[in-house]
Amino acid sequence: MKAKVKVTLKHGVLDPQGKAIEGALGHLGFSGVEQVRQGKYFEIEIAETDKAKAKEAVKAMCEKLIANTVIENYEIELA
Amino acid sequence: MKSAVVIFPGLNRDADMIMALESVTGQKPVTVWHTQTELPKVDLVVIPGGFSYGDYLRCGAIAARSPIMEDIRTKASKGLKVLGVCNGFQIITEAGLLPGALVRNAQLRFVCKQVKLKVENNQTFFTNRMQKGAIISCPVAHGEGNYICDAETLKRLEGENRVIFRYAEGTNPNGALNGIAGIMNEPGTVIGMMPHPENMIEPLHGRTDCRPLFESLLAA
């Protein structure tokens, strides 16, 4: 089973990379860009066929390593 | 004063730290490899700076989950002194030994220069030979040293006098909240700081402002 994990910075955490991208888009002439926030995306292949168990396992991975929950949120999608 | 220096793949300030500890305390620290599961019997564990695991995922994130960290966490909870410098600060913060997080410098650039630090708390194992309020020179070299934490944590850090070092006015190199350069845990046994005091202790370094920090270890 494949898990797709999206990690994003929590609201209020400054994202200087997003800000730089936002500025660059403006320089390129893309008008109307109000805000850019940069995140991370992971694809994790796991040898588990039970969806609930897979989700449980990936959640533990996120809590323990993949996300720093002090500053980041994560979303898990199983495919 | 027996100390140990923990080495992770990708660190590059370990030799400087070992030299500083040996030069000031007179005892060569034991080196501990990250795959070891038990620390030798020491009074202080130091995690030096560098780029453990190439800063992959988040700075310090992978090192913080190394086998040796389990024993460091257990012994730290029983009062073992821990000092994390630069990447070491990121590692112990990722390991949950200190609150908050270190994120990308606000101006997005790696900073490598000398800054001025204000000693805010001189009642710690690393600052007891310093004057409170003293302004000292210290080098910084990092890309992700921007300290952040939630409002509640910040209030506690400030209220409990746990901000040990602050970038002196006008020298904040990374946008850190309240200019925070170094903090400690509640009992004062775990200290983390972004600047590199080990590189400001010999006349050859240009200045010796940070030598009293290492001398503080002898009194602690």
Short mmCIF file of C-alpha atoms in Angstrom, two decimals:
data_model
loop_
_atom_site.label_atom_id
_atom_site.label_comp_id
_atom_site.label_asym_id
_atom_site.label_seq_id
_atom_site.Cartn_x
_atom_site.Cartn_y
_atom_site.Cartn_z
CA MET A 1 0.00 0.00 0.00
CA LYS A 2 1.18 3.49 -0.73
CA ALA A 3 0.80 6.34 1.74
CA LYS A 4 0.99 9.91 0.54
CA VAL A 5 1.97 12.29 3.29
CA LYS A 6 1.77 16.05 3.10
CA VAL A 7 3.66 18.09 5.68
CA THR A 8 2.92 21.79 5.96
CA LEU A 9 4.04 24.54 8.29
CA LYS A 10 1.50 25.50 10.92
CA HIS A 11 -0.28 28.82 10.65
CA GLY A 12 1.76 31.60 12.11
CA VAL A 13 5.11 29.88 11.49
CA LEU A 14 7.14 32.16 9.24
CA ASP A 15 7.95 30.51 5.90
CA PRO A 16 10.82 32.49 4.36
CA GLN A 17 11.08 30.04 1.44
CA GLY A 18 7.41 30.52 0.59
CA LYS A 19 7.96 34.28 0.82
CA ALA A 20 10.92 34.11 -1.60
CA ILE A 21 8.87 32.07 -4.08
CA GLU A 22 6.02 34.54 -3.69
CA GLY A 23 8.41 37.40 -4.54
CA ALA A 24 9.85 35.54 -7.54
CA LEU A 25 6.38 34.85 -8.94
CA GLY A 26 5.64 38.57 -8.69
CA HIS A 27 8.88 39.38 -10.56
CA LEU A 28 7.89 36.93 -13.29
CA GLY A 29 4.71 38.88 -13.86
CA PHE A 30 2.22 36.54 -12.18
CA SER A 31 -0.09 39.05 -10.68
CA GLY A 32 -2.57 38.33 -7.93
CA VAL A 33 -0.41 35.87 -5.97
CA GLU A 34 -1.45 36.63 -2.42
CA GLN A 35 0.58 34.08 -0.52
CA VAL A 36 2.80 31.04 -1.06
CA ARG A 37 3.48 28.46 1.65
CA GLN A 38 5.98 25.72 0.94
CA GLY A 39 5.56 22.19 2.28
CA LYS A 40 6.92 18.67 1.85
CA TYR A 41 5.44 15.60 0.20
CA PHE A 42 6.37 11.97 0.91
CA GLU A 43 5.36 8.70 -0.75
CA ILE A 44 5.79 5.75 1.56
CA GLU A 45 5.34 2.18 0.33
CA ILE A 46 4.35 -0.14 3.13
CA ALA A 47 3.80 -3.89 3.20
CA GLU A 48 0.40 -3.67 4.85
CA THR A 49 -2.94 -4.50 3.25
CA ASP A 50 -5.22 -3.37 6.06
CA LYS A 51 -6.04 0.30 5.58
CA ALA A 52 -6.65 1.08 9.24
CA LYS A 53 -3.41 -0.56 10.31
CA ALA A 54 -1.50 1.19 7.55
CA LYS A 55 -2.87 4.54 8.61
CA GLU A 56 -1.97 3.83 12.22
CA ALA A 57 1.59 2.92 11.21
CA VAL A 58 2.09 6.00 9.02
CA LYS A 59 0.63 8.24 11.72
CA ALA A 60 3.24 6.89 14.15
CA MET A 61 5.96 7.58 11.55
CA CYS A 62 4.74 11.16 11.16
CA GLU A 63 4.62 11.76 14.90
CA LYS A 64 8.03 10.24 15.49
CA LEU A 65 10.07 11.49 12.54
CA ILE A 66 8.44 12.78 9.37
CA ALA A 67 6.84 15.88 10.88
CA ASN A 68 7.99 18.11 13.73
CA THR A 69 4.61 18.73 15.33
CA VAL A 70 5.95 21.79 17.13
CA ILE A 71 5.93 23.64 13.81
CA GLU A 72 4.29 21.34 11.24
CA ASN A 73 0.97 19.68 10.46
CA TYR A 74 0.64 16.48 8.44
CA GLU A 75 -2.03 14.85 6.31
CA ILE A 76 -2.06 11.17 5.35
CA GLU A 77 -3.74 9.76 2.26
CA LEU A 78 -3.70 6.04 1.50
CA ALA A 79 -3.83 4.74 -2.04
CA MET B 1 35.04 17.15 34.99
CA LYS B 2 34.52 14.19 32.69
CA SER B 3 32.84 14.89 29.41
CA ALA B 4 31.75 13.03 26.31
CA VAL B 5 31.33 14.40 22.80
CA VAL B 6 28.77 12.62 20.66
CA ILE B 7 29.60 12.20 16.99
CA PHE B 8 27.04 11.83 14.24
CA PRO B 9 27.84 11.42 10.54
CA GLY B 10 28.09 14.87 8.99
CA LEU B 11 29.23 16.85 12.02
CA ASN B 12 32.28 19.03 11.41
CA ARG B 13 32.79 21.00 14.62
CA ASP B 14 33.55 17.99 16.82
CA ALA B 15 37.34 18.49 16.68
CA ASP B 16 37.02 22.15 17.73
CA MET B 17 34.72 21.21 20.60
CA ILE B 18 37.02 18.41 21.79
CA MET B 19 39.98 20.78 21.67
CA ALA B 20 38.10 23.48 23.61
CA LEU B 21 36.99 21.06 26.32
CA GLU B 22 40.45 19.58 26.66
CA SER B 23 42.21 22.93 26.62
CA VAL B 24 40.07 24.42 29.38
CA THR B 25 39.15 21.47 31.59
CA GLY B 26 42.45 19.65 31.18
CA GLN B 27 40.70 16.40 30.37
CA LYS B 28 40.20 15.01 26.90
CA PRO B 29 36.54 14.17 26.35
CA VAL B 30 35.51 10.64 25.47
CA THR B 31 34.02 10.40 21.99
CA VAL B 32 30.80 8.48 21.56
CA TRP B 33 29.58 7.23 18.19
CA HIS B 34 25.89 7.69 17.42
CA THR B 35 25.20 3.96 17.11
CA GLN B 36 26.33 3.27 20.67
CA THR B 37 23.47 2.59 23.03
CA GLU B 38 25.11 3.59 26.29
CA LEU B 39 27.06 6.63 27.37
CA PRO B 40 30.19 6.21 29.46
CA LYS B 41 29.99 7.62 32.98
CA VAL B 42 30.51 11.35 32.52
CA ASP B 43 29.39 14.65 34.06
CA LEU B 44 28.60 16.33 30.77
CA VAL B 45 27.58 15.31 27.26
CA VAL B 46 28.26 17.73 24.43
CA ILE B 47 26.67 17.53 21.01
CA PRO B 48 28.74 19.70 18.67
CA GLY B 49 27.87 21.47 15.45
CA GLY B 50 27.93 20.52 11.80
CA PHE B 51 25.51 19.07 9.34
CA SER B 52 24.39 15.71 10.69
CA TYR B 53 22.88 13.61 7.89
CA GLY B 54 23.35 16.54 5.52
CA ASP B 55 20.47 18.38 7.22
CA TYR B 56 18.08 15.98 5.43
CA LEU B 57 14.40 16.14 6.40
CA ARG B 58 14.96 18.86 9.02
CA CYS B 59 18.22 19.95 10.66
CA GLY B 60 18.98 17.50 13.45
CA ALA B 61 15.85 15.41 12.84
CA ILE B 62 17.54 12.15 11.93
CA ALA B 63 20.37 12.44 14.45
CA ALA B 64 17.78 13.09 17.16
CA ARG B 65 16.41 9.58 16.57
CA SER B 66 19.80 7.81 16.72
CA PRO B 67 20.35 4.91 19.13
CA ILE B 68 22.56 6.95 21.51
CA MET B 69 19.86 9.61 21.95
CA GLU B 70 17.67 7.18 23.91
CA ASP B 71 20.30 6.89 26.64
CA ILE B 72 20.98 10.63 26.55
CA ARG B 73 17.28 11.32 27.01
CA THR B 74 17.02 8.86 29.92
CA LYS B 75 20.12 10.20 31.67
CA ALA B 76 19.20 13.83 31.00
CA SER B 77 15.90 13.25 32.76
CA LYS B 78 17.95 12.13 35.77
CA GLY B 79 20.09 15.25 35.77
CA LEU B 80 22.97 14.56 33.38
CA LYS B 81 24.26 17.84 31.95
CA VAL B 82 23.82 18.20 28.20
CA LEU B 83 25.17 20.98 26.00
CA GLY B 84 24.13 21.28 22.35
CA VAL B 85 25.88 23.80 20.10
CA CYS B 86 24.54 24.81 16.68
CA ASN B 87 23.53 21.54 14.99
CA GLY B 88 23.75 20.09 18.51
CA PHE B 89 21.10 22.61 19.62
CA GLN B 90 18.93 21.57 16.67
CA ILE B 91 19.44 17.90 17.54
CA ILE B 92 18.50 18.19 21.22
CA THR B 93 15.52 20.38 20.35
CA GLU B 94 14.34 17.81 17.77
CA ALA B 95 14.84 15.17 20.46
CA GLY B 96 12.46 17.06 22.73
CA LEU B 97 15.09 17.91 25.36
CA LEU B 98 14.38 21.61 24.81
CA PRO B 99 11.15 23.30 23.71
CA GLY B 100 10.53 25.09 20.41
CA ALA B 101 12.22 24.62 17.04
CA LEU B 102 14.97 26.10 14.88
CA VAL B 103 13.79 27.06 11.43
CA ARG B 104 15.23 28.67 8.29
CA ASN B 105 16.94 32.02 8.88
CA ALA B 106 14.43 34.79 8.23
CA GLN B 107 16.56 36.33 5.47
CA LEU B 108 17.09 32.85 3.90
CA ARG B 109 20.87 33.13 3.88
CA PHE B 110 23.46 31.07 5.68
CA VAL B 111 25.17 33.41 8.14
CA CYS B 112 28.82 33.01 9.04
CA LYS B 113 30.07 35.94 11.09
CA GLN B 114 30.78 37.27 14.53
CA VAL B 115 27.84 38.49 16.59
CA LYS B 116 27.45 40.03 20.02
CA LEU B 117 25.76 37.95 22.67
CA LYS B 118 24.24 39.20 25.88
CA VAL B 119 24.55 36.86 28.85
CA GLU B 120 21.06 36.96 30.32
CA ASN B 121 21.50 34.27 32.96
CA ASN B 122 24.81 33.66 34.72
CA GLN B 123 23.50 31.03 37.12
CA THR B 124 24.01 28.05 34.80
CA PHE B 125 26.66 25.38 34.43
CA PHE B 126 27.94 27.11 31.29
CA THR B 127 27.77 30.77 32.36
CA ASN B 128 28.65 30.90 36.06
CA ARG B 129 32.01 32.59 35.33
CA MET B 130 30.27 35.36 33.40
CA GLN B 131 28.77 38.65 34.52
CA LYS B 132 25.03 38.91 34.07
CA GLY B 133 24.37 41.34 31.25
CA ALA B 134 27.88 40.96 29.82
CA ILE B 135 28.15 41.43 26.07
CA ILE B 136 30.53 38.97 24.45
CA SER B 137 31.65 38.30 20.89
CA CYS B 138 30.92 34.89 19.45
CA PRO B 139 30.87 33.44 15.93
CA VAL B 140 27.74 32.03 14.35
CA ALA B 141 27.57 29.78 11.30
CA HIS B 142 24.16 28.42 10.41
CA GLY B 143 21.35 28.46 7.89
CA GLU B 144 18.58 27.43 10.26
CA GLY B 145 19.03 29.12 13.58
CA ASN B 146 15.82 31.07 13.73
CA TYR B 147 14.40 30.05 17.11
CA ILE B 148 10.63 29.86 17.36
CA CYS B 149 8.13 28.57 19.90
CA ASP B 150 4.52 29.19 20.81
CA ALA B 151 3.48 32.20 22.90
CA GLU B 152 2.97 30.13 26.05
CA THR B 153 6.45 28.56 25.83
CA LEU B 154 8.03 31.95 25.16
CA LYS B 155 6.33 33.40 28.21
CA ARG B 156 7.67 30.58 30.34
CA LEU B 157 11.21 30.76 28.92
CA GLU B 158 11.38 34.48 29.59
CA GLY B 159 9.55 34.34 32.95
CA GLU B 160 11.69 31.49 34.27
CA ASN B 161 14.94 33.14 33.19
CA ARG B 162 15.66 30.29 30.78
CA VAL B 163 16.87 32.48 27.94
CA ILE B 164 20.60 32.31 28.67
CA PHE B 165 21.98 34.11 25.62
CA ARG B 166 20.35 36.76 23.48
CA TYR B 167 21.76 38.41 20.37
CA ALA B 168 22.68 41.91 21.48
CA GLU B 169 20.50 44.61 20.01
CA GLY B 170 20.95 45.01 16.29
CA THR B 171 22.93 41.79 15.79
CA ASN B 172 20.14 39.18 15.49
CA PRO B 173 21.49 37.21 12.52
CA ASN B 174 18.50 34.97 11.83
CA GLY B 175 15.26 36.54 13.01
CA ALA B 176 15.06 34.42 16.19
CA LEU B 177 12.12 35.23 18.43
CA ASN B 178 13.12 37.83 21.06
CA GLY B 179 16.67 37.49 19.75
CA ILE B 180 17.02 34.14 21.49
CA ALA B 181 20.46 32.58 20.94
CA GLY B 182 20.53 30.02 23.75
CA ILE B 183 18.09 28.46 26.21
CA MET B 184 17.95 25.85 28.94
CA ASN B 185 15.44 23.30 30.19
CA GLU B 186 13.51 23.75 33.44
CA PRO B 187 16.07 22.30 35.85
CA GLY B 188 18.92 24.01 33.98
CA THR B 189 20.68 20.75 33.12
CA VAL B 190 20.22 20.93 29.35
CA ILE B 191 21.56 23.96 27.45
CA GLY B 192 21.32 24.64 23.73
CA MET B 193 22.81 27.55 21.78
CA MET B 194 23.29 28.43 18.11
CA PRO B 195 26.59 30.37 18.32
CA HIS B 196 29.96 28.60 18.48
CA PRO B 197 31.75 29.46 21.75
CA GLU B 198 34.38 26.77 21.04
CA ASN B 199 35.71 29.05 18.31
CA MET B 200 36.38 32.06 20.53
CA ILE B 201 38.64 30.78 23.30
CA GLU B 202 42.23 31.11 22.06
CA PRO B 203 44.24 34.22 21.13
CA LEU B 204 44.57 32.66 17.69
CA HIS B 205 40.78 32.86 17.34
CA GLY B 206 41.15 36.63 17.55
CA ARG B 207 39.40 36.92 20.89
CA THR B 208 38.91 34.80 23.99
CA ASP B 209 35.47 36.06 25.04
CA CYS B 210 34.00 32.58 25.33
CA ARG B 211 36.75 30.96 27.39
CA PRO B 212 34.93 31.72 30.69
CA LEU B 213 31.98 29.68 29.42
CA PHE B 214 34.16 26.58 29.33
CA GLU B 215 35.79 27.57 32.64
CA SER B 216 32.28 27.61 34.09
CA LEU B 217 32.16 23.85 33.55
CA LEU B 218 34.90 23.44 36.16
CA ALA B 219 32.84 25.17 38.83
CA ALA B 220 29.57 23.46 37.96
#
